[in-house]
Coordinates of C-alpha atoms and ligand atoms in Angstrom, one line a residue:
M257 CA 96.5 99.5 169.1
L258 CA 96.6 95.9 168.8
K259 CA 99.7 95.2 167.2
T260 CA 97.7 92.6 164.5
K261 CA 99.6 90.9 161.4
I262 CA 99.0 93.7 158.0
L263 CA 101.0 91.6 154.8
P264 CA 102.6 94.1 152.1
S265 CA 100.4 93.7 149.0
T266 CA 101.8 93.3 146.0
E267 CA 103.0 96.7 143.5
E268 CA 99.9 95.5 141.1
A269 CA 97.3 94.9 143.7
Y270 CA 94.5 97.4 142.9
A271 CA 93.0 98.3 146.5
Y272 CA 90.0 99.4 144.9
P273 CA 88.3 102.8 147.0
L274 CA 84.9 102.7 147.6
L275 CA 84.1 105.7 145.7
I276 CA 80.7 107.3 144.4
K277 CA 81.5 105.9 140.7
R278 CA 81.2 102.4 142.0
I279 CA 77.5 103.2 142.4
L280 CA 77.0 105.0 139.7
A281 CA 79.0 101.8 137.3
D282 CA 76.7 99.4 139.6
S283 CA 73.6 100.8 137.6
L284 CA 73.9 99.5 134.6
K285 CA 74.7 96.1 135.6
Y286 CA 71.5 94.5 135.8
E287 CA 68.1 97.0 134.8
P288 CA 69.7 99.5 132.9
N289 CA 66.8 100.2 131.0
N290 CA 65.1 100.9 134.1
E291 CA 63.8 104.7 133.8
I292 CA 64.2 107.7 135.5
I293 CA 61.2 110.5 135.7
Y294 CA 60.8 114.1 136.4
R295 CA 57.0 115.1 136.8
D296 CA 55.3 114.6 133.6
L297 CA 58.3 116.3 131.6
T298 CA 61.3 113.8 131.2
R299 CA 61.9 110.4 131.2
Y300 CA 65.4 108.6 130.6
N301 CA 67.1 105.5 131.2
Y302 CA 70.3 104.6 132.8
F303 CA 72.6 104.2 129.9
E304 CA 71.8 108.2 129.2
L305 CA 71.6 108.8 133.4
N306 CA 75.4 107.9 133.0
K307 CA 76.1 109.6 129.7
R308 CA 74.5 112.6 131.7
V309 CA 77.1 112.4 134.2
R310 CA 79.9 112.1 132.3
K311 CA 78.6 115.2 130.4
L312 CA 78.0 117.0 133.4
A313 CA 81.7 116.3 134.8
N314 CA 82.9 118.2 131.3
V315 CA 80.4 120.9 131.9
L316 CA 82.2 121.3 135.1
K317 CA 86.1 120.8 134.4
N318 CA 85.1 123.4 131.5
L319 CA 84.3 125.7 134.0
G320 CA 87.6 125.4 135.8
I321 CA 86.1 123.3 138.7
G322 CA 88.8 120.4 140.6
A323 CA 89.2 118.2 143.1
G324 CA 88.7 120.0 146.3
D325 CA 86.4 122.7 145.1
V326 CA 83.1 123.4 146.5
V327 CA 79.7 122.9 144.3
A328 CA 76.6 125.1 145.6
V329 CA 73.4 123.6 144.3
L330 CA 69.7 125.2 145.1
E331 CA 67.2 122.7 143.5
Y332 CA 63.8 120.8 144.1
D333 CA 63.7 117.0 143.5
S334 CA 65.0 116.3 140.4
P335 CA 66.9 114.2 137.9
R336 CA 69.6 117.2 137.4
Y337 CA 70.2 117.0 140.9
L338 CA 70.7 113.2 140.8
E339 CA 73.5 114.0 138.0
L340 CA 74.8 116.4 140.4
Y341 CA 75.1 114.1 143.4
F342 CA 77.5 112.0 141.1
A343 CA 79.2 114.4 138.6
V344 CA 80.6 116.6 141.6
P345 CA 81.9 114.2 144.3
M346 CA 82.7 112.0 141.1
I347 CA 85.5 114.5 139.9
G348 CA 86.8 114.9 143.1
A349 CA 84.7 117.7 144.2
V350 CA 82.4 118.6 147.0
L351 CA 78.4 118.7 146.5
H352 CA 76.9 121.5 149.1
T353 CA 73.1 121.1 149.1
V354 CA 71.7 124.1 149.9
N355 CA 68.9 124.1 152.3
Y356 CA 66.5 126.7 150.3
R357 CA 63.8 126.7 153.0
L358 CA 66.0 128.8 155.3
S359 CA 66.2 132.5 156.2
P360 CA 68.3 134.4 153.0
G361 CA 70.7 135.4 156.0
Q362 CA 71.4 131.2 156.9
V363 CA 71.6 131.1 153.6
L364 CA 74.1 133.4 152.6
Y365 CA 76.4 132.1 156.1
T366 CA 76.5 128.6 154.8
M367 CA 77.6 129.7 151.2
N368 CA 80.0 131.6 152.7
H369 CA 81.6 129.0 155.5
A370 CA 81.3 126.5 152.8
E371 CA 83.1 128.8 150.5
D372 CA 81.0 127.7 147.6
K373 CA 82.9 128.3 144.2
I374 CA 79.8 127.7 141.9
V375 CA 76.5 127.6 142.2
F376 CA 74.0 125.8 140.4
T377 CA 70.3 126.9 141.0
N378 CA 66.6 126.4 140.0
T379 CA 65.5 129.7 138.7
D380 CA 62.6 129.7 140.9
F381 CA 65.8 130.5 143.7
L382 CA 67.3 133.9 141.8
P383 CA 65.6 136.4 143.9
L384 CA 67.3 134.5 147.0
L385 CA 70.6 134.3 145.2
K386 CA 70.1 137.9 144.1
S387 CA 69.0 139.3 148.0
I388 CA 72.5 137.6 149.1
K389 CA 75.1 138.8 146.2
E390 CA 76.7 141.6 147.7
K391 CA 77.4 139.7 150.9
L392 CA 78.8 136.6 149.3
T393 CA 82.2 136.8 149.9
V394 CA 83.3 135.3 146.2
S395 CA 81.3 135.9 143.1
V396 CA 80.0 132.6 142.5
P397 CA 79.2 131.7 139.0
C398 CA 75.5 130.9 138.4
I399 CA 74.3 128.1 136.1
L400 CA 70.5 127.9 135.9
M401 CA 67.9 124.8 136.3
T402 CA 64.8 125.1 134.4
D403 CA 61.4 123.8 133.1
K404 CA 60.0 127.1 131.8
E405 CA 60.7 128.0 128.2
E406 CA 61.9 131.5 128.7
L407 CA 65.5 131.8 130.9
P408 CA 65.1 135.4 133.5
E409 CA 66.9 138.1 132.3
D410 CA 69.1 138.3 135.2
E411 CA 72.1 140.6 136.9
L412 CA 74.0 137.9 138.1
T413 CA 77.0 136.0 136.6
I414 CA 75.3 133.6 134.7
S415 CA 77.5 131.1 133.2
G416 CA 75.3 129.3 131.3
E417 CA 71.8 127.0 130.9
Y418 CA 72.1 123.5 132.3
E419 CA 70.9 121.6 129.6
E420 CA 72.3 124.0 127.1
L421 CA 75.9 123.4 128.5
L422 CA 75.3 119.3 129.0
R423 CA 74.3 119.5 125.1
S424 CA 77.4 120.8 123.7
A425 CA 79.7 118.9 126.2
S426 CA 81.6 115.8 125.6
D427 CA 80.5 112.5 126.9
Q428 CA 83.3 111.1 127.3
Y429 CA 85.3 111.4 130.8
D430 CA 87.6 109.3 132.7
F431 CA 86.7 109.4 136.1
P432 CA 89.9 109.1 138.4
D433 CA 90.3 107.0 141.7
F434 CA 91.2 109.0 145.0
D435 CA 91.4 108.6 148.3
E436 CA 88.0 107.0 149.8
N437 CA 88.3 109.4 152.6
S438 CA 87.9 112.4 150.5
V439 CA 85.3 114.5 151.0
A440 CA 81.6 114.1 148.7
T441 CA 79.0 115.9 150.6
L442 CA 78.4 118.8 152.8
F443 CA 75.2 120.5 154.7
Y444 CA 74.2 122.3 157.2
T445 CA 72.3 121.3 160.3
T446 CA 69.8 123.8 162.0
G447 CA 68.6 121.8 165.0
T448 CA 70.2 123.7 167.6
T449 CA 70.6 127.0 168.7
G450 CA 73.2 129.6 166.9
N451 CA 74.9 129.2 163.4
P452 CA 73.6 126.5 161.2
K453 CA 76.7 124.0 161.2
A454 CA 78.0 121.4 158.1
V455 CA 78.1 118.3 158.4
Y456 CA 79.9 116.5 155.7
F457 CA 80.4 112.4 154.2
S458 CA 83.4 111.4 152.6
H459 CA 83.1 108.5 149.6
R460 CA 83.5 105.8 152.0
Q461 CA 80.8 106.8 154.2
L462 CA 78.2 106.9 151.6
V463 CA 78.9 104.0 149.7
L464 CA 79.1 101.8 152.9
H465 CA 75.9 103.5 154.0
S466 CA 74.0 103.0 150.8
L467 CA 75.2 99.2 150.7
A468 CA 73.6 99.1 154.7
E469 CA 70.0 100.8 153.3
M470 CA 70.3 98.1 150.5
I471 CA 70.7 95.2 153.2
V472 CA 68.4 96.9 155.9
F473 CA 65.7 97.5 153.5
G474 CA 66.4 94.1 151.0
V475 CA 67.5 91.0 153.1
Y476 CA 65.8 90.5 156.5
D477 CA 61.9 89.5 156.4
S478 CA 59.8 92.1 157.0
V479 CA 57.4 94.7 156.2
A480 CA 58.1 97.5 153.3
R481 CA 60.7 96.4 151.7
F482 CA 62.8 97.7 149.0
H483 CA 63.5 95.6 145.5
S484 CA 65.0 95.9 142.4
N485 CA 60.8 95.9 141.1
D486 CA 60.0 98.3 143.6
V487 CA 59.7 102.0 142.2
Y488 CA 61.0 105.0 144.0
M489 CA 60.2 108.2 144.5
P490 CA 61.7 110.8 147.4
L491 CA 59.9 113.0 149.3
T492 CA 62.0 114.1 151.4
P493 CA 64.4 117.1 149.8
M494 CA 67.7 116.0 148.3
F495 CA 69.0 119.0 150.2
H496 CA 68.5 116.9 153.3
V497 CA 70.8 114.5 154.2
H498 CA 71.1 112.9 150.6
A499 CA 67.5 112.0 150.7
W500 CA 68.6 109.8 153.6
G501 CA 71.0 108.7 151.2
V502 CA 68.3 106.6 149.2
P503 CA 69.2 108.2 145.7
Y504 CA 72.6 106.7 145.6
A505 CA 70.8 102.9 146.9
A506 CA 68.2 103.6 144.4
T507 CA 70.6 104.0 141.7
M508 CA 72.7 101.0 142.7
M509 CA 70.0 99.0 142.8
G510 CA 69.3 100.4 139.0
V511 CA 65.3 100.4 140.3
K512 CA 62.8 102.7 138.5
Q513 CA 63.0 106.3 140.1
V514 CA 60.4 108.9 139.6
Y515 CA 61.2 112.9 140.8
P516 CA 58.7 115.5 141.7
G517 CA 60.1 118.6 141.6
R518 CA 58.5 121.3 143.7
Y519 CA 56.6 119.3 146.0
E520 CA 52.6 119.9 145.5
P521 CA 50.2 117.4 146.6
E522 CA 48.3 117.0 143.3
M523 CA 51.0 116.6 140.9
L524 CA 52.9 113.6 144.0
L525 CA 49.4 111.8 143.9
R526 CA 49.6 111.9 140.1
L527 CA 52.8 110.6 140.1
L528 CA 52.3 108.2 142.8
L529 CA 49.3 106.6 140.8
S530 CA 50.5 107.0 137.1
E531 CA 54.4 105.7 137.6
K532 CA 53.0 103.2 140.1
V533 CA 55.4 104.7 142.8
T534 CA 56.0 101.3 145.5
F535 CA 58.6 103.3 147.4
S536 CA 59.4 106.1 149.5
H537 CA 60.2 108.1 152.4
C538 CA 59.1 111.0 153.9
V539 CA 58.4 113.5 157.3
P540 CA 55.1 112.7 159.3
T541 CA 53.8 116.1 157.7
I542 CA 54.3 115.2 154.1
L543 CA 52.3 111.7 155.1
H544 CA 49.8 113.5 157.2
M545 CA 49.1 115.7 154.3
L546 CA 48.6 113.3 151.2
V547 CA 46.9 110.5 153.7
S548 CA 44.3 113.0 155.0
S549 CA 44.1 115.2 150.8
P550 CA 40.3 114.1 149.8
V551 CA 41.2 112.1 147.3
A552 CA 43.8 109.7 148.9
K553 CA 40.5 107.6 149.8
A554 CA 39.5 107.5 146.3
V555 CA 42.7 106.1 145.2
D556 CA 44.3 102.4 145.9
L557 CA 46.8 103.6 147.3
S558 CA 47.8 99.4 149.0
H559 CA 51.2 98.8 146.8
W560 CA 52.6 101.8 148.5
K561 CA 55.9 101.7 151.2
V562 CA 56.6 104.6 153.0
V563 CA 59.5 104.7 155.4
I564 CA 58.8 108.2 158.0
G565 CA 61.4 109.6 160.0
G566 CA 62.9 112.8 160.4
A567 CA 60.4 112.6 163.8
A568 CA 58.5 110.2 165.6
L569 CA 55.0 108.9 163.8
P570 CA 51.9 109.0 166.0
A571 CA 50.0 106.2 166.2
G572 CA 47.4 108.2 164.8
L573 CA 48.9 108.6 161.4
A574 CA 49.9 105.3 161.3
K575 CA 46.8 104.2 161.8
A576 CA 45.3 106.3 158.8
A577 CA 48.0 105.3 156.8
L578 CA 47.2 101.5 157.4
Q579 CA 43.8 101.8 157.0
L580 CA 44.5 103.2 153.4
G581 CA 46.7 100.0 153.1
I582 CA 49.8 101.8 152.9
D583 CA 52.7 100.2 154.7
V584 CA 54.3 102.1 156.5
I585 CA 57.4 102.0 159.1
T586 CA 59.7 104.1 161.1
G587 CA 63.7 104.8 160.3
Y588 CA 65.2 107.3 162.4
G589 CA 68.6 109.0 162.3
M590 CA 70.0 112.6 162.1
S591 CA 72.2 115.0 160.0
E592 CA 75.0 114.0 161.7
T593 CA 74.7 110.3 161.0
C594 CA 74.5 110.3 156.8
P595 CA 71.4 109.6 158.4
V596 CA 70.1 106.2 158.7
L597 CA 70.6 104.4 162.0
T598 CA 67.7 102.2 162.6
V599 CA 64.7 100.8 161.1
T600 CA 61.2 98.7 161.4
Y601 CA 61.5 95.1 162.1
M602 CA 58.4 93.1 162.0
N603 CA 59.5 89.2 161.7
E604 CA 56.4 86.8 160.5
A605 CA 55.0 86.3 163.9
D606 CA 54.5 90.6 164.2
R607 CA 53.1 90.7 161.0
K608 CA 50.4 88.8 162.3
L609 CA 49.5 90.4 165.0
D610 CA 46.0 92.8 165.2
I611 CA 46.0 96.4 164.0
D612 CA 46.8 98.3 167.1
K613 CA 49.7 95.8 168.4
Q614 CA 51.3 96.1 164.8
I615 CA 50.9 99.6 164.9
E616 CA 53.2 99.8 168.7
L617 CA 56.0 98.1 167.0
R618 CA 55.7 100.3 163.4
T619 CA 56.2 103.6 165.5
K620 CA 59.1 102.3 167.5
T621 CA 62.1 103.8 166.7
G622 CA 63.4 100.7 165.0
V623 CA 66.7 98.2 165.3
P624 CA 69.9 99.8 164.4
I625 CA 70.8 98.3 161.1
P626 CA 73.8 96.5 160.0
L627 CA 77.1 97.9 161.0
A628 CA 75.3 100.1 163.5
E629 CA 76.2 100.5 167.0
L630 CA 74.0 102.2 168.9
L631 CA 73.6 102.1 173.1
A632 CA 71.3 103.9 175.1
V633 CA 73.0 105.2 178.1
D634 CA 73.2 107.1 181.0
E635 CA 75.2 110.0 182.1
N636 CA 78.2 108.1 182.9
M637 CA 78.3 106.6 179.5
K638 CA 76.9 103.2 181.4
P639 CA 74.4 101.3 178.7
L640 CA 71.2 100.6 180.2
P641 CA 69.9 97.7 180.2
K642 CA 67.5 96.5 177.7
D643 CA 64.7 96.2 179.7
G644 CA 62.1 98.4 178.0
E645 CA 61.8 100.7 180.6
S646 CA 65.6 102.5 181.6
V647 CA 65.7 106.1 179.3
G648 CA 69.0 107.7 178.4
E649 CA 71.0 109.1 175.8
I650 CA 71.5 107.6 172.3
V651 CA 74.9 107.3 171.6
A652 CA 76.2 106.0 168.0
R653 CA 79.0 104.5 166.0
T654 CA 78.9 103.4 162.6
P655 CA 81.5 103.7 159.8
W656 CA 79.0 106.7 158.2
L657 CA 79.1 109.6 160.6
T658 CA 80.5 112.9 160.0
Q659 CA 83.5 113.4 161.8
S660 CA 83.5 116.5 163.3
Y661 CA 81.6 119.8 162.4
Y662 CA 83.0 121.5 159.3
K663 CA 85.4 124.6 160.9
E664 CA 83.6 123.8 165.1
E665 CA 86.1 122.8 167.0
E666 CA 84.1 123.2 170.4
H667 CA 81.0 121.6 169.2
S668 CA 82.7 118.4 167.7
K669 CA 84.0 117.9 171.0
E670 CA 81.0 118.1 172.7
L671 CA 79.3 115.5 169.2
W672 CA 82.0 113.4 170.2
R673 CA 82.0 113.2 173.8
G674 CA 84.2 109.4 174.7
G675 CA 84.4 108.2 171.3
Y676 CA 80.6 108.2 170.7
L677 CA 78.1 110.2 169.2
H678 CA 75.6 112.1 170.6
T679 CA 72.5 112.3 169.1
G680 CA 70.7 114.4 172.2
D681 CA 67.6 112.0 171.8
V682 CA 66.8 110.0 174.9
A683 CA 65.3 106.4 174.2
Y684 CA 64.7 103.1 176.0
V685 CA 65.6 99.6 174.4
D686 CA 64.0 96.3 174.6
E687 CA 65.4 93.3 174.6
R688 CA 64.3 92.4 170.8
N689 CA 66.0 95.9 170.7
F690 CA 63.8 98.0 169.4
F691 CA 64.6 101.3 170.5
K692 CA 62.1 103.4 171.2
I693 CA 62.6 107.4 171.5
T694 CA 60.7 109.1 174.1
D695 CA 62.0 112.6 173.8
R696 CA 65.0 115.2 172.5
I697 CA 66.8 115.7 175.8
K698 CA 65.7 119.6 175.2
D699 CA 62.2 118.6 175.1
V700 CA 61.6 116.5 177.6
I701 CA 59.3 118.5 180.0
K702 CA 59.4 118.1 183.8
T703 CA 56.6 119.0 186.0
G704 CA 56.6 119.1 189.7
G705 CA 59.9 117.0 189.6
E706 CA 58.3 114.1 187.1
W707 CA 59.5 114.0 183.5
I708 CA 56.8 113.5 181.0
S709 CA 58.3 112.5 177.2
S710 CA 56.3 115.1 175.0
L711 CA 56.4 112.3 172.1
E712 CA 54.3 109.8 174.1
L713 CA 51.5 112.9 174.9
E714 CA 52.0 113.6 171.3
N715 CA 51.2 110.4 170.2
L716 CA 48.0 109.6 172.9
I717 CA 46.2 112.8 171.6
S718 CA 46.5 111.5 168.0
K719 CA 44.7 109.5 168.5
H720 CA 41.6 111.1 169.4
S721 CA 39.2 110.7 166.8
S722 CA 39.2 114.6 166.0
V723 CA 42.4 115.2 166.3
S724 CA 44.6 115.7 163.0
E725 CA 47.8 117.0 164.4
V726 CA 49.1 118.0 167.8
A727 CA 52.3 119.2 169.0
V728 CA 53.3 119.4 173.1
V729 CA 56.0 121.6 174.2
G730 CA 57.2 122.3 178.1
V731 CA 56.5 126.1 179.1
P732 CA 57.9 127.5 182.0
D733 CA 55.3 127.4 185.3
L734 CA 55.7 129.0 188.4
K735 CA 54.8 126.3 190.8
W736 CA 55.7 123.2 188.6
S737 CA 58.8 124.7 187.3
E738 CA 57.0 123.1 183.5
R739 CA 53.4 122.1 182.4
P740 CA 53.1 120.2 179.2
Y741 CA 51.5 122.7 176.4
A742 CA 49.4 120.8 173.4
L743 CA 48.6 123.1 170.5
V744 CA 46.3 120.7 168.2
V745 CA 44.7 121.0 164.8
P746 CA 41.2 119.3 164.9
K747 CA 40.3 117.0 161.4
E748 CA 38.0 119.5 159.1
G749 CA 34.8 119.4 159.9
E750 CA 35.1 118.0 163.4
E751 CA 34.7 120.4 166.9
T752 CA 36.3 118.9 170.2
S753 CA 37.2 121.4 173.1
A754 CA 40.3 121.2 175.2
E755 CA 38.6 119.1 178.2
D756 CA 37.4 117.0 176.1
I757 CA 40.9 116.1 174.9
Q758 CA 41.6 116.5 178.6
Q759 CA 38.9 113.8 179.4
F760 CA 39.9 111.5 176.8
L761 CA 44.0 111.2 178.1
Q762 CA 42.4 110.3 181.8
Q763 CA 41.7 106.9 180.2
F764 CA 45.5 106.9 179.9
V765 CA 46.4 107.8 183.7
D766 CA 43.6 105.5 184.5
N767 CA 45.2 102.6 183.2
G768 CA 49.3 103.4 184.2
T769 CA 50.3 104.7 181.1
I770 CA 51.2 108.5 181.6
N771 CA 51.0 110.3 185.5
K772 CA 48.1 112.3 186.3
W773 CA 50.6 115.6 185.8
A774 CA 50.9 114.8 182.3
I775 CA 47.6 116.0 181.1
P776 CA 48.1 119.1 179.7
S777 CA 46.5 122.1 181.5
R778 CA 46.5 124.3 178.2
I779 CA 45.3 123.0 175.1
D780 CA 45.4 125.7 172.1
F781 CA 43.7 124.9 168.6
V782 CA 44.9 126.1 166.3
S783 CA 44.7 125.7 161.8
A784 CA 48.4 125.0 161.5
I785 CA 51.5 123.7 163.3
P786 CA 54.6 125.9 163.0
K787 CA 57.4 123.7 161.1
T788 CA 60.9 123.7 161.0
S789 CA 62.6 124.3 157.1
V790 CA 62.5 120.5 156.9
G791 CA 58.5 120.5 158.1
K792 CA 59.3 118.7 161.2
I793 CA 57.4 120.4 164.3
D794 CA 59.3 123.8 165.4
K795 CA 59.5 123.2 169.3
K796 CA 61.6 126.2 169.3
R797 CA 59.2 128.3 168.0
I798 CA 56.1 127.3 169.5
R799 CA 58.1 128.2 172.9
A800 CA 59.1 131.4 171.7
E801 CA 54.9 131.8 170.7
Y802 CA 53.4 130.7 173.6
K803 CA 56.2 133.3 175.9
E804 CA 55.4 135.9 173.5
Ligands
AMP243 P1 67.6 116.2 161.2 O1 69.6 116.6 161.7 O2 67.4 117.7 161.0 O3 67.1 115.3 160.8 O4 67.2 116.0 162.9 C1 67.1 114.8 163.7 C2 66.8 114.2 165.1 O5 65.1 114.2 164.5 C3 67.0 113.4 165.6 O6 68.2 113.7 166.5 C4 65.9 112.9 166.6 O7 65.6 114.1 167.6 C5 64.7 114.0 165.4 N1 64.0 112.0 164.8 C6 64.9 111.7 163.5 N2 63.7 110.3 163.1 C7 63.1 110.1 164.3 C8 62.2 108.9 164.6 N3 62.3 107.8 163.8 N4 61.4 109.3 165.7 C9 61.8 110.6 166.8 N5 62.6 110.9 166.3 C10 63.3 110.9 165.1

């Protein structure tokens, strides 16, 4: 370490730890009368949010929850969840956002592994909790959250109902200072094989990540901006990477926020229109669902900006969205990275390009956001030239990366080989610092010695006018070692065939975009593509089902 000059601070100086309470405090500075809305059920302003967070802190204290304790939450996207995002870390406890879409066995594993002390649950998840109750290592008291009038009769250790507890709690709470490196949040990722692995983030990391999001969406002259006059509605579950950290950034900005609860297409569209939502983020699946709904064509979505992440944005979907007037861009990150690493950047000249050229930029993986150091490297960790061609693994350094997997030493070492976080994603970089992910390391298809990008093939097939959705995986082949295999969902009322799609792909062979081995020899037509618990294409399952 370089020996630099560090001067002592005076005893009276305040070191200002970067704590989540600072995010909430900022919400009262500019437009505190902006509202936080829940479906067509409730609305309140930022004064009320602050008050409810103080009440919730008292509820937690009265229940015996203190610094270092882990608080589990099973809930849809709601203002209650937002309140827990703040109150739990602000008393020094740790927020465990439980993925309720995992199997009961996996939920049990994560709750035991995290050593949850208490669980806040929507009554919809009581059957899930009941099914694992006997195997929980500690008997966790349960706080119920519901929109229903009646509370269920239950044999779980119910310690109260959320609103009832809030009503009777004091609205005074003096949130203490503590080390900014204290763990604030924790959740599990299931990307790879084996048990789910926990990633965790500190107060300092979440504050810096929020600031970086505000800068990247607010400062640069680009598309899909996010400003104080926007109306924000998350369309990613709040259990997954803090809904990409945007609820924290949105609260710091004090924007109007809309929480849709359980995802129901009709309710989402209704809120989108009635609350005049202008900024959202989601995985391609959700955008696809909304864009292909018949209602979408009849309404004006031209004020809606959407960041797509979690998986690559296919060109066909980008086009369908742009044609509806939706300002759609790409963001990239992973559970381990808090998550945001890159976002689309389009300068004034880019914005004047025709739609197809714009789609090329909007579907790239984007440019690293402020403070993020991203490299595409070869097997020896040597950075590849920014030539828009050479592909290698993306490795990252930012101030907001999980520092290890909780209680998983070996996997942690593997994640942080050579002092960089390894993403497992393969990409090239061009001279403008645009990254383009071509595949995940384990999804690349190797056929007859040639490497084929499954994402590129999906992208090309998505351009076929009769294709609604597509997934491509490599399947074992005796002769070629692997062959690309495509699953296609045709557009409603349209007919197509494997030969038709193969012929369509031939033009990309002819113009040199792909080689002839890339054309899948087998294409199956299905009504739906298997998806993971967070709505991404489940390639593991497609490969397994193919084998069967
Ligand atoms: P998760 O940890 O479940 O959020 O998954 C993270 C993974 O999703 C990344 O490692 C990528 O493989 C994939 N991913 C996320 N965003 C994008 C994107 N914009 N383009 C392509 N892949 C993405």
